[in-house]
């Protein structure tokens, strides 16, 4: 024993005694893993948990995240019975109101998404909203939503209840112990150093809240979060306010309300936040608040007085200014870090820690025990970020915007404006000069479209946005002439070594043991048979492979591959993303354009689909990969960065007589959905198998080495219910509506699924969607044909035609994520 009765060793050490750390301890212990020590530097809940508002709203942006919150609500409702400690949980429901027509449209879209995810919701009038919240002024409102399953809880009581539950199941919780260092050996956790001695450990879980970034740096792990001030007030008692009053959200005013002792808690998320702790978070910042800042709070107070006029005559009992940690994309950080094995993180909850803690704690505990996520956690997976996302200056500037995203209008295709431009391809300035309007993915500036007029910016809306015609022209050129996409943001991973082939072939579902010069589209599957990624493997030599994968997947795919390599294998993986650009030359005239700048033979016999060759192109030498994500003849040209500008200039000059034009990612999205090509994190998720996705052709069940996930996939083939879930393409029968994704899908009037991806199909002349159906029987062509199909677009139902195979001629192409 060391120090104050601490053990010399433990299987699990959890750092941080807020609600998330206690939830992880509780769920690990419930799974039967009881050799747990939770260390809290002060007292339980003393960091950010104690001053949280305690709102619990169920609906989130993805079904997986919604399911985690719904688990939280179930847990909170049962925890008091188990532990004997009150949690303050009350299922009081919530009302969300709209001041504008656009916000009402958004709420109608939210209602459709809620129904698709199985969440109870009602669209209500302003009068009905006032009936549920009598102290509200509704003259300026358009309507609202009522969600009866939402609620509120007391954060401190809830934390104490989780802690007691963890102790009862065998966990040890020790307060007043500060972790001073994270110990590693061979890039793997070996323990922690504390101010009371050392504890050896197999697993360390970083739930240190605002301190989590600093704790991560102790062992070289990136935990990209930054603190910002978050303010709310508690009023004196107000007539008409009672304990059963629902939570009220007024996002157009950036504000929320809940009842507390006969008064109101009123807070919000102002459009431009106030970062805090630029020089680090003080170690003893326990049960402390920051100074009142009425100037920063003014915009929230003004909107609150509009919504609840009685507040003008009501005193303020308390002003809370408690900092909380925020991440670059407003989703929390969960999972094992790619830098250090057995070092897990549960932090950065963006003012959603109380609602998320139950589900997040269970998900992280299962990940720790099973060695991999047991569900789709991509939206919060810490591996969605790279080391450059942990830059403190970049984080500071990004967090100013992120806090306000809670109640900002979630426009389709909305781009963040802060901390940009960040990563730029060699063509950035040239494309900007051609009126490129850029978006951002994994920090990369990528051309979304090319505007007809200089200085144009995206005008957001729920209908057709101002770029519709420009994208239509790019789409038409790809189908009828030739376009160039700058896809330099593709992640590129070089795998080398005498065991490279055998290791990759065991991990990939497709057979990548092909002749050098061949290209294989394949999935990386988990042990449940679901997708962890989809990518293209280019075999350059017998012992050398170049993997091309999605822009956001470099860290995640690298981590997945390395963890699945056998420990003694002679194989080396290097991220070479920044060494190569990718220019995709696509369209019926692409062969003519490319032939005019190379001496290589581009005929079908000499250069068939699914092959890669090193060719001359002007003065440059490049890798040409005959692969397409748009469904037309084309090549992905993998170009050394220093030759990118010259190659681009040669292509544009050679293509002039063929009507060549630049095209962006909006056109690419429409083209791929029109073709029915699936995309990672949309149609392809850890919970969807290749059979359900319609990608069985990319799986080789017969290769002698097998592959990760094979047993589960074979079991799925014999499961008569497996194909009750299926990815299907749908085309609206009317050419006018615009789909964006997230809409609910109805079969004979009943909700049966949701739209995963959508865009306007300019070739087909209507909005096209890829949808996930969860039917009561096997989804076949006959099943689709004998039923009536609709898509709910903001409360309006539009007839749709379903397809297992796209109505657009596939030309033998194969899909790949962007």
GROMACS .gro file of C-alpha atoms in nm, residues 2-448:
model
  447
    2UNK     CA    1   0.111   0.357  -0.061
    3UNK     CA    2   0.016   0.699   0.074
    4UNK     CA    3  -0.327   0.714   0.229
    5UNK     CA    4  -0.424   0.353   0.187
    6UNK     CA    5  -0.404   0.354  -0.191
    7UNK     CA    6  -0.325   0.017  -0.350
    8UNK     CA    7   0.011  -0.044  -0.514
    9UNK     CA    8  -0.169  -0.164  -0.826
   10UNK     CA    9  -0.512  -0.177  -0.985
   11UNK     CA   10  -0.648  -0.305  -1.311
   12UNK     CA   11  -0.824   0.026  -1.381
   13UNK     CA   12  -0.741   0.376  -1.262
   14UNK     CA   13  -0.998   0.645  -1.342
   15UNK     CA   14  -0.885   1.007  -1.316
   16UNK     CA   15  -1.167   1.244  -1.225
   17UNK     CA   16  -1.466   1.217  -0.996
   18UNK     CA   17  -1.720   1.413  -1.195
   19UNK     CA   18  -2.034   1.254  -1.329
   20UNK     CA   19  -1.856   1.094  -1.626
   21UNK     CA   20  -1.577   0.936  -1.421
   22UNK     CA   21  -1.829   0.800  -1.172
   23UNK     CA   22  -2.042   0.664  -1.455
   24UNK     CA   23  -1.744   0.481  -1.606
   25UNK     CA   24  -1.658   0.333  -1.264
   26UNK     CA   25  -2.021   0.232  -1.210
   27UNK     CA   26  -2.051   0.057  -1.546
   28UNK     CA   27  -1.713  -0.116  -1.527
   29UNK     CA   28  -1.809  -0.250  -1.185
   30UNK     CA   29  -2.150  -0.362  -1.309
   31UNK     CA   30  -1.972  -0.557  -1.582
   32UNK     CA   31  -1.791  -0.747  -1.307
   33UNK     CA   32  -1.460  -0.562  -1.334
   34UNK     CA   33  -1.415  -0.450  -0.977
   35UNK     CA   34  -1.040  -0.383  -0.947
   36UNK     CA   35  -1.105  -0.012  -0.996
   37UNK     CA   36  -0.957   0.294  -0.828
   38UNK     CA   37  -1.115   0.631  -0.906
   39UNK     CA   38  -0.896   0.926  -0.806
   40UNK     CA   39  -1.045   1.271  -0.754
   41UNK     CA   40  -0.808   1.559  -0.682
   42UNK     CA   41  -1.072   1.745  -0.479
   43UNK     CA   42  -1.418   1.612  -0.396
   44UNK     CA   43  -1.667   1.432  -0.617
   45UNK     CA   44  -1.836   1.669  -0.865
   46UNK     CA   45  -1.616   1.964  -0.760
   47UNK     CA   46  -1.491   2.053  -1.109
   48UNK     CA   47  -1.761   2.134  -1.364
   49UNK     CA   48  -2.030   1.882  -1.271
   50UNK     CA   49  -2.161   2.065  -0.965
   51UNK     CA   50  -2.261   2.383  -1.150
   52UNK     CA   51  -2.419   2.213  -1.455
   53UNK     CA   52  -2.777   2.308  -1.532
   54UNK     CA   53  -2.883   1.943  -1.542
   55UNK     CA   54  -3.097   1.940  -1.858
   56UNK     CA   55  -3.150   1.603  -2.024
   57UNK     CA   56  -3.273   1.615  -2.384
   58UNK     CA   57  -3.295   1.282  -2.567
   59UNK     CA   58  -3.264   1.365  -2.935
   60UNK     CA   59  -2.919   1.391  -3.091
   61UNK     CA   60  -2.786   1.420  -3.445
   62UNK     CA   61  -2.744   1.045  -3.500
   63UNK     CA   62  -2.949   0.743  -3.389
   64UNK     CA   63  -2.648   0.602  -3.204
   65UNK     CA   64  -2.605   0.917  -2.995
   66UNK     CA   65  -2.979   0.936  -2.929
   67UNK     CA   66  -2.975   0.578  -2.801
   68UNK     CA   67  -2.701   0.667  -2.552
   69UNK     CA   68  -2.908   0.955  -2.412
   70UNK     CA   69  -3.217   0.738  -2.392
   71UNK     CA   70  -3.015   0.490  -2.190
   72UNK     CA   71  -2.913   0.778  -1.961
   73UNK     CA   72  -3.276   0.867  -1.894
   74UNK     CA   73  -3.358   0.504  -1.815
   75UNK     CA   74  -3.059   0.472  -1.582
   76UNK     CA   75  -3.135   0.797  -1.399
   77UNK     CA   76  -3.494   0.691  -1.342
   78UNK     CA   77  -3.384   0.363  -1.181
   79UNK     CA   78  -3.068   0.464  -0.996
   80UNK     CA   79  -3.232   0.595  -0.678
   81UNK     CA   80  -3.408   0.263  -0.625
   82UNK     CA   81  -3.075   0.080  -0.660
   83UNK     CA   82  -2.859   0.305  -0.443
   84UNK     CA   83  -3.102   0.471  -0.206
   85UNK     CA   84  -2.964   0.814  -0.300
   86UNK     CA   85  -3.185   1.069  -0.473
   87UNK     CA   86  -3.074   1.183  -0.819
   88UNK     CA   87  -3.316   1.469  -0.870
   89UNK     CA   88  -3.428   1.300  -1.190
   90UNK     CA   89  -3.765   1.420  -1.313
   91UNK     CA   90  -3.918   1.331  -1.648
   92UNK     CA   91  -4.088   1.667  -1.687
   93UNK     CA   92  -4.069   1.681  -2.067
   94UNK     CA   93  -3.943   1.972  -2.273
   95UNK     CA   94  -4.086   2.241  -2.497
   96UNK     CA   95  -3.878   2.392  -2.779
   97UNK     CA   96  -4.021   2.698  -2.951
   98UNK     CA   97  -3.961   2.872  -3.283
   99UNK     CA   98  -3.960   3.248  -3.341
  100UNK     CA   99  -3.905   3.226  -3.718
  101UNK     CA  100  -4.039   3.027  -4.012
  102UNK     CA  101  -3.695   2.878  -4.070
  103UNK     CA  102  -3.673   2.762  -3.710
  104UNK     CA  103  -4.020   2.609  -3.736
  105UNK     CA  104  -3.909   2.422  -4.047
  106UNK     CA  105  -3.611   2.298  -3.852
  107UNK     CA  106  -3.838   2.180  -3.569
  108UNK     CA  107  -4.056   1.996  -3.818
  109UNK     CA  108  -3.744   1.826  -3.954
  110UNK     CA  109  -3.646   1.747  -3.595
  111UNK     CA  110  -3.985   1.588  -3.534
  112UNK     CA  111  -3.943   1.366  -3.839
  113UNK     CA  112  -3.594   1.263  -3.724
  114UNK     CA  113  -3.725   1.191  -3.373
  115UNK     CA  114  -3.994   0.962  -3.509
  116UNK     CA  115  -3.737   0.782  -3.721
  117UNK     CA  116  -3.530   0.727  -3.406
  118UNK     CA  117  -3.824   0.616  -3.195
  119UNK     CA  118  -3.844   0.928  -2.975
  120UNK     CA  119  -4.190   1.054  -2.871
  121UNK     CA  120  -4.256   1.401  -3.010
  122UNK     CA  121  -4.553   1.625  -3.087
  123UNK     CA  122  -4.563   1.939  -3.301
  124UNK     CA  123  -4.758   2.202  -3.106
  125UNK     CA  124  -4.904   2.547  -3.166
  126UNK     CA  125  -4.795   2.859  -2.974
  127UNK     CA  126  -5.109   2.830  -2.765
  128UNK     CA  127  -5.038   2.468  -2.679
  129UNK     CA  128  -4.681   2.565  -2.589
  130UNK     CA  129  -4.817   2.825  -2.346
  131UNK     CA  130  -5.053   2.568  -2.196
  132UNK     CA  131  -4.750   2.356  -2.107
  133UNK     CA  132  -4.543   2.658  -1.998
  134UNK     CA  133  -4.793   2.917  -1.864
  135UNK     CA  134  -4.543   3.193  -1.777
  136UNK     CA  135  -4.428   3.221  -2.138
  137UNK     CA  136  -4.515   3.501  -2.380
  138UNK     CA  137  -4.600   3.344  -2.718
  139UNK     CA  138  -4.718   3.630  -2.941
  140UNK     CA  139  -4.402   3.618  -3.154
  141UNK     CA  140  -4.387   3.239  -3.187
  142UNK     CA  141  -4.458   3.018  -3.489
  143UNK     CA  142  -4.498   2.693  -3.296
  144UNK     CA  143  -4.295   2.437  -3.108
  145UNK     CA  144  -4.217   2.078  -3.017
  146UNK     CA  145  -4.321   1.880  -2.711
  147UNK     CA  146  -4.094   1.590  -2.613
  148UNK     CA  147  -4.245   1.414  -2.309
  149UNK     CA  148  -3.944   1.187  -2.245
  150UNK     CA  149  -3.701   1.470  -2.172
  151UNK     CA  150  -3.623   1.575  -1.819
  152UNK     CA  151  -3.381   1.722  -1.566
  153UNK     CA  152  -3.159   1.599  -1.284
  154UNK     CA  153  -2.950   1.728  -0.995
  155UNK     CA  154  -2.587   1.686  -1.114
  156UNK     CA  155  -2.428   1.655  -0.768
  157UNK     CA  156  -2.687   1.409  -0.638
  158UNK     CA  157  -2.664   1.205  -0.957
  159UNK     CA  158  -2.286   1.186  -0.927
  160UNK     CA  159  -2.304   1.073  -0.566
  161UNK     CA  160  -2.560   0.807  -0.658
  162UNK     CA  161  -2.341   0.672  -0.938
  163UNK     CA  162  -2.044   0.672  -0.701
  164UNK     CA  163  -2.237   0.478  -0.438
  165UNK     CA  164  -2.347   0.230  -0.703
  166UNK     CA  165  -1.987   0.188  -0.816
  167UNK     CA  166  -1.871   0.129  -0.458
  168UNK     CA  167  -2.147  -0.125  -0.396
  169UNK     CA  168  -2.028  -0.320  -0.699
  170UNK     CA  169  -1.667  -0.316  -0.574
  171UNK     CA  170  -1.499   0.001  -0.702
  172UNK     CA  171  -1.279   0.212  -0.476
  173UNK     CA  172  -1.318   0.591  -0.489
  174UNK     CA  173  -1.057   0.812  -0.323
  175UNK     CA  174  -1.084   1.190  -0.294
  176UNK     CA  175  -0.804   1.441  -0.236
  177UNK     CA  176  -0.552   1.259  -0.460
  178UNK     CA  177  -0.386   1.441  -0.747
  179UNK     CA  178  -0.239   1.255  -1.044
  180UNK     CA  179   0.096   1.413  -1.130
  181UNK     CA  180   0.208   1.187  -1.414
  182UNK     CA  181   0.090   0.910  -1.646
  183UNK     CA  182   0.337   0.620  -1.665
  184UNK     CA  183   0.397   0.428  -1.986
  185UNK     CA  184   0.622   0.150  -2.109
  186UNK     CA  185   0.665   0.070  -2.479
  187UNK     CA  186   0.389   0.317  -2.561
  188UNK     CA  187   0.147   0.138  -2.329
  189UNK     CA  188   0.001   0.238  -1.994
  190UNK     CA  189   0.187   0.107  -1.691
  191UNK     CA  190   0.037   0.322  -1.414
  192UNK     CA  191   0.002   0.667  -1.260
  193UNK     CA  192   0.210   0.880  -1.028
  194UNK     CA  193   0.015   1.068  -0.762
  195UNK     CA  194   0.100   1.312  -0.487
  196UNK     CA  195   0.055   1.015  -0.251
  197UNK     CA  196   0.260   0.760  -0.444
  198UNK     CA  197   0.257   0.537  -0.750
  199UNK     CA  198  -0.015   0.298  -0.862
  200UNK     CA  199   0.060   0.041  -1.130
  201UNK     CA  200  -0.232  -0.004  -1.369
  202UNK     CA  201  -0.330  -0.191  -1.683
  203UNK     CA  202  -0.575   0.077  -1.796
  204UNK     CA  203  -0.600   0.448  -1.720
  205UNK     CA  204  -0.919   0.641  -1.799
  206UNK     CA  205  -0.893   1.019  -1.834
  207UNK     CA  206  -1.221   1.172  -1.714
  208UNK     CA  207  -1.051   1.484  -1.585
  209UNK     CA  208  -1.292   1.735  -1.739
  210UNK     CA  209  -1.126   2.072  -1.796
  211UNK     CA  210  -0.792   1.920  -1.694
  212UNK     CA  211  -0.820   1.634  -1.945
  213UNK     CA  212  -0.606   1.802  -2.209
  214UNK     CA  213  -0.324   1.856  -1.957
  215UNK     CA  214  -0.356   1.498  -1.830
  216UNK     CA  215  -0.330   1.371  -2.186
  217UNK     CA  216  -0.012   1.566  -2.242
  218UNK     CA  217   0.148   1.383  -1.949
  219UNK     CA  218   0.181   1.078  -2.174
  220UNK     CA  219   0.179   1.240  -2.519
  221UNK     CA  220  -0.189   1.180  -2.597
  222UNK     CA  221  -0.392   1.449  -2.772
  223UNK     CA  222  -0.716   1.551  -2.600
  224UNK     CA  223  -0.836   1.852  -2.802
  225UNK     CA  224  -1.063   2.058  -2.580
  226UNK     CA  225  -1.068   2.411  -2.443
  227UNK     CA  226  -1.263   2.575  -2.163
  228UNK     CA  227  -1.515   2.852  -2.212
  229UNK     CA  228  -1.729   3.047  -1.970
  230UNK     CA  229  -2.089   2.925  -1.943
  231UNK     CA  230  -2.336   3.142  -1.753
  232UNK     CA  231  -2.683   3.112  -1.609
  233UNK     CA  232  -2.891   3.278  -1.340
  234UNK     CA  233  -3.137   3.154  -1.079
  235UNK     CA  234  -3.431   3.385  -1.014
  236UNK     CA  235  -3.646   3.442  -0.711
  237UNK     CA  236  -3.983   3.271  -0.707
  238UNK     CA  237  -4.219   3.350  -0.995
  239UNK     CA  238  -4.596   3.308  -0.980
  240UNK     CA  239  -4.707   3.019  -1.201
  241UNK     CA  240  -4.375   2.835  -1.184
  242UNK     CA  241  -4.416   2.492  -1.024
  243UNK     CA  242  -4.189   2.185  -0.987
  244UNK     CA  243  -4.359   2.003  -1.277
  245UNK     CA  244  -4.280   2.278  -1.526
  246UNK     CA  245  -4.110   2.132  -1.837
  247UNK     CA  246  -3.772   2.242  -1.960
  248UNK     CA  247  -3.807   2.525  -2.212
  249UNK     CA  248  -3.566   2.591  -2.498
  250UNK     CA  249  -3.585   2.903  -2.712
  251UNK     CA  250  -3.296   2.852  -2.955
  252UNK     CA  251  -3.367   3.166  -3.159
  253UNK     CA  252  -3.299   3.356  -2.836
  254UNK     CA  253  -3.005   3.127  -2.746
  255UNK     CA  254  -3.170   3.049  -2.410
  256UNK     CA  255  -3.311   2.771  -2.195
  257UNK     CA  256  -3.518   2.760  -1.873
  258UNK     CA  257  -3.593   2.507  -1.603
  259UNK     CA  258  -3.772   2.530  -1.270
  260UNK     CA  259  -3.575   2.551  -0.945
  261UNK     CA  260  -3.739   2.604  -0.602
  262UNK     CA  261  -4.024   2.802  -0.750
  263UNK     CA  262  -3.798   3.023  -0.961
  264UNK     CA  263  -3.627   2.977  -1.295
  265UNK     CA  264  -3.282   2.874  -1.403
  266UNK     CA  265  -3.214   3.072  -1.720
  267UNK     CA  266  -2.900   3.025  -1.924
  268UNK     CA  267  -2.792   2.987  -2.278
  269UNK     CA  268  -2.527   2.967  -2.544
  270UNK     CA  269  -2.438   3.308  -2.679
  271UNK     CA  270  -2.327   3.324  -3.046
  272UNK     CA  271  -1.968   3.423  -2.960
  273UNK     CA  272  -1.834   3.257  -2.649
  274UNK     CA  273  -1.568   3.368  -2.405
  275UNK     CA  274  -1.279   3.117  -2.384
  276UNK     CA  275  -1.113   3.072  -2.046
  277UNK     CA  276  -0.801   2.913  -1.903
  278UNK     CA  277  -0.561   3.002  -2.183
  279UNK     CA  278  -0.270   2.956  -1.941
  280UNK     CA  279  -0.403   2.634  -1.796
  281UNK     CA  280  -0.677   2.545  -1.548
  282UNK     CA  281  -0.580   2.612  -1.183
  283UNK     CA  282  -0.524   2.287  -0.996
  284UNK     CA  283  -0.743   2.385  -0.702
  285UNK     CA  284  -1.035   2.524  -0.901
  286UNK     CA  285  -1.286   2.327  -0.691
  287UNK     CA  286  -1.646   2.438  -0.637
  288UNK     CA  287  -1.542   2.776  -0.775
  289UNK     CA  288  -1.704   3.016  -1.019
  290UNK     CA  289  -1.571   3.294  -1.237
  291UNK     CA  290  -1.670   3.660  -1.188
  292UNK     CA  291  -2.015   3.771  -1.304
  293UNK     CA  292  -2.011   3.910  -1.657
  294UNK     CA  293  -2.338   4.088  -1.724
  295UNK     CA  294  -2.206   4.236  -2.048
  296UNK     CA  295  -2.143   3.889  -2.192
  297UNK     CA  296  -2.479   3.773  -2.051
  298UNK     CA  297  -2.672   4.071  -2.190
  299UNK     CA  298  -2.788   3.908  -2.513
  300UNK     CA  299  -2.929   3.613  -2.317
  301UNK     CA  300  -3.102   3.837  -2.063
  302UNK     CA  301  -3.267   4.049  -2.330
  303UNK     CA  302  -3.410   3.741  -2.499
  304UNK     CA  303  -3.523   3.597  -2.167
  305UNK     CA  304  -3.721   3.912  -2.086
  306UNK     CA  305  -3.894   3.879  -2.424
  307UNK     CA  306  -3.993   3.522  -2.352
  308UNK     CA  307  -4.080   3.563  -1.980
  309UNK     CA  308  -4.180   3.927  -1.918
  310UNK     CA  309  -4.233   3.856  -1.545
  311UNK     CA  310  -3.857   3.828  -1.506
  312UNK     CA  311  -3.836   4.209  -1.533
  313UNK     CA  312  -3.997   4.230  -1.188
  314UNK     CA  313  -3.815   3.929  -1.041
  315UNK     CA  314  -3.492   3.935  -0.846
  316UNK     CA  315  -3.185   3.731  -0.934
  317UNK     CA  316  -3.086   3.497  -0.654
  318UNK     CA  317  -2.761   3.363  -0.803
  319UNK     CA  318  -2.538   3.430  -1.103
  320UNK     CA  319  -2.339   3.122  -1.206
  321UNK     CA  320  -2.040   3.162  -1.435
  322UNK     CA  321  -1.888   2.815  -1.447
  323UNK     CA  322  -1.635   2.721  -1.714
  324UNK     CA  323  -1.688   2.403  -1.911
  325UNK     CA  324  -1.479   2.226  -2.174
  326UNK     CA  325  -1.566   2.232  -2.543
  327UNK     CA  326  -1.427   2.041  -2.841
  328UNK     CA  327  -1.366   2.158  -3.199
  329UNK     CA  328  -1.689   2.008  -3.335
  330UNK     CA  329  -1.925   2.022  -3.034
  331UNK     CA  330  -1.920   1.645  -2.978
  332UNK     CA  331  -1.750   1.485  -2.682
  333UNK     CA  332  -1.432   1.274  -2.678
  334UNK     CA  333  -1.459   0.904  -2.609
  335UNK     CA  334  -1.233   0.605  -2.651
  336UNK     CA  335  -0.878   0.477  -2.651
  337UNK     CA  336  -0.621   0.727  -2.771
  338UNK     CA  337  -0.422   0.629  -3.080
  339UNK     CA  338  -0.099   0.754  -2.921
  340UNK     CA  339  -0.097   0.536  -2.606
  341UNK     CA  340  -0.240   0.187  -2.568
  342UNK     CA  341  -0.487   0.138  -2.281
  343UNK     CA  342  -0.519   0.511  -2.221
  344UNK     CA  343  -0.888   0.598  -2.255
  345UNK     CA  344  -1.065   0.934  -2.255
  346UNK     CA  345  -1.415   1.044  -2.157
  347UNK     CA  346  -1.413   1.424  -2.164
  348UNK     CA  347  -1.510   1.742  -2.349
  349UNK     CA  348  -1.885   1.717  -2.303
  350UNK     CA  349  -1.974   2.064  -2.434
  351UNK     CA  350  -2.234   2.140  -2.163
  352UNK     CA  351  -2.403   1.806  -2.234
  353UNK     CA  352  -2.229   1.600  -1.968
  354UNK     CA  353  -2.531   1.534  -1.746
  355UNK     CA  354  -2.747   1.412  -2.033
  356UNK     CA  355  -2.463   1.213  -2.190
  357UNK     CA  356  -2.289   1.067  -1.884
  358UNK     CA  357  -2.502   0.757  -1.837
  359UNK     CA  358  -2.476   0.634  -2.194
  360UNK     CA  359  -2.121   0.753  -2.246
  361UNK     CA  360  -2.006   0.582  -1.928
  362UNK     CA  361  -2.160   0.254  -2.035
  363UNK     CA  362  -2.021   0.281  -2.390
  364UNK     CA  363  -1.670   0.358  -2.266
  365UNK     CA  364  -1.679   0.078  -2.008
  366UNK     CA  365  -1.781  -0.171  -2.276
  367UNK     CA  366  -1.509  -0.042  -2.508
  368UNK     CA  367  -1.250  -0.091  -2.233
  369UNK     CA  368  -1.365  -0.444  -2.152
  370UNK     CA  369  -1.421  -0.563  -2.508
  371UNK     CA  370  -1.118  -0.393  -2.660
  372UNK     CA  371  -1.328  -0.216  -2.923
  373UNK     CA  372  -1.652  -0.015  -2.936
  374UNK     CA  373  -1.967  -0.226  -2.909
  375UNK     CA  374  -2.174   0.024  -3.108
  376UNK     CA  375  -2.139   0.307  -3.358
  377UNK     CA  376  -1.949   0.578  -3.172
  378UNK     CA  377  -1.789   0.752  -3.470
  379UNK     CA  378  -1.947   1.089  -3.387
  380UNK     CA  379  -1.761   1.100  -3.053
  381UNK     CA  380  -1.461   0.878  -3.125
  382UNK     CA  381  -1.146   1.063  -3.014
  383UNK     CA  382  -0.972   0.929  -3.326
  384UNK     CA  383  -1.167   1.171  -3.543
  385UNK     CA  384  -0.905   1.431  -3.446
  386UNK     CA  385  -0.533   1.453  -3.524
  387UNK     CA  386  -0.246   1.608  -3.331
  388UNK     CA  387  -0.284   1.940  -3.514
  389UNK     CA  388  -0.636   1.973  -3.368
  390UNK     CA  389  -0.473   2.002  -3.026
  391UNK     CA  390  -0.301   2.331  -3.112
  392UNK     CA  391  -0.395   2.571  -2.828
  393UNK     CA  392  -0.427   2.881  -3.047
  394UNK     CA  393  -0.648   2.701  -3.296
  395UNK     CA  394  -0.860   2.553  -3.014
  396UNK     CA  395  -0.904   2.895  -2.852
  397UNK     CA  396  -1.036   3.052  -3.172
  398UNK     CA  397  -1.257   2.755  -3.264
  399UNK     CA  398  -1.421   2.734  -2.920
  400UNK     CA  399  -1.548   3.092  -2.956
  401UNK     CA  400  -1.784   2.960  -3.223
  402UNK     CA  401  -1.847   2.608  -3.096
  403UNK     CA  402  -2.035   2.701  -2.778
  404UNK     CA  403  -2.289   2.895  -2.982
  405UNK     CA  404  -2.356   2.595  -3.206
  406UNK     CA  405  -2.587   2.451  -2.941
  407UNK     CA  406  -2.865   2.685  -3.049
  408UNK     CA  407  -2.736   2.811  -3.384
  409UNK     CA  408  -2.956   2.719  -3.679
  410UNK     CA  409  -2.837   2.376  -3.798
  411UNK     CA  410  -2.854   2.460  -4.165
  412UNK     CA  411  -2.791   2.179  -4.413
  413UNK     CA  412  -2.422   2.180  -4.508
  414UNK     CA  413  -2.347   2.446  -4.248
  415UNK     CA  414  -1.974   2.518  -4.231
  416UNK     CA  415  -1.783   2.648  -3.930
  417UNK     CA  416  -1.618   2.983  -3.994
  418UNK     CA  417  -1.361   3.007  -3.716
  419UNK     CA  418  -0.992   2.910  -3.720
  420UNK     CA  419  -0.983   2.892  -4.100
  421UNK     CA  420  -0.823   2.848  -4.344
  422UNK     CA  421  -0.634   2.564  -4.180
  423UNK     CA  422  -0.498   2.295  -4.416
  424UNK     CA  423  -0.464   2.394  -4.782
  425UNK     CA  424  -0.381   2.195  -5.094
  426UNK     CA  425  -0.128   2.333  -5.346
  427UNK     CA  426  -0.421   2.442  -5.563
  428UNK     CA  427  -0.602   2.645  -5.297
  429UNK     CA  428  -0.515   2.988  -5.438
  430UNK     CA  429  -0.584   2.884  -5.796
  431UNK     CA  430  -0.924   2.742  -5.710
  432UNK     CA  431  -1.006   3.048  -5.498
  433UNK     CA  432  -0.931   3.263  -5.804
  434UNK     CA  433  -1.191   3.061  -5.993
  435UNK     CA  434  -1.463   3.149  -5.741
  436UNK     CA  435  -1.433   2.832  -5.538
  437UNK     CA  436  -1.651   2.840  -5.226
  438UNK     CA  437  -1.470   2.630  -4.968
  439UNK     CA  438  -1.586   2.397  -4.697
  440UNK     CA  439  -1.375   2.218  -4.440
  441UNK     CA  440  -1.318   1.854  -4.355
  442UNK     CA  441  -1.047   1.730  -4.119
  443UNK     CA  442  -0.914   2.084  -4.138
  444UNK     CA  443  -0.874   2.072  -4.517
  445UNK     CA  444  -1.010   2.358  -4.723
  446UNK     CA  445  -1.206   2.184  -4.999
  447UNK     CA  446  -1.399   2.342  -5.284
  448UNK     CA  447  -1.769   2.277  -5.225
   0.00000   0.00000   0.00000
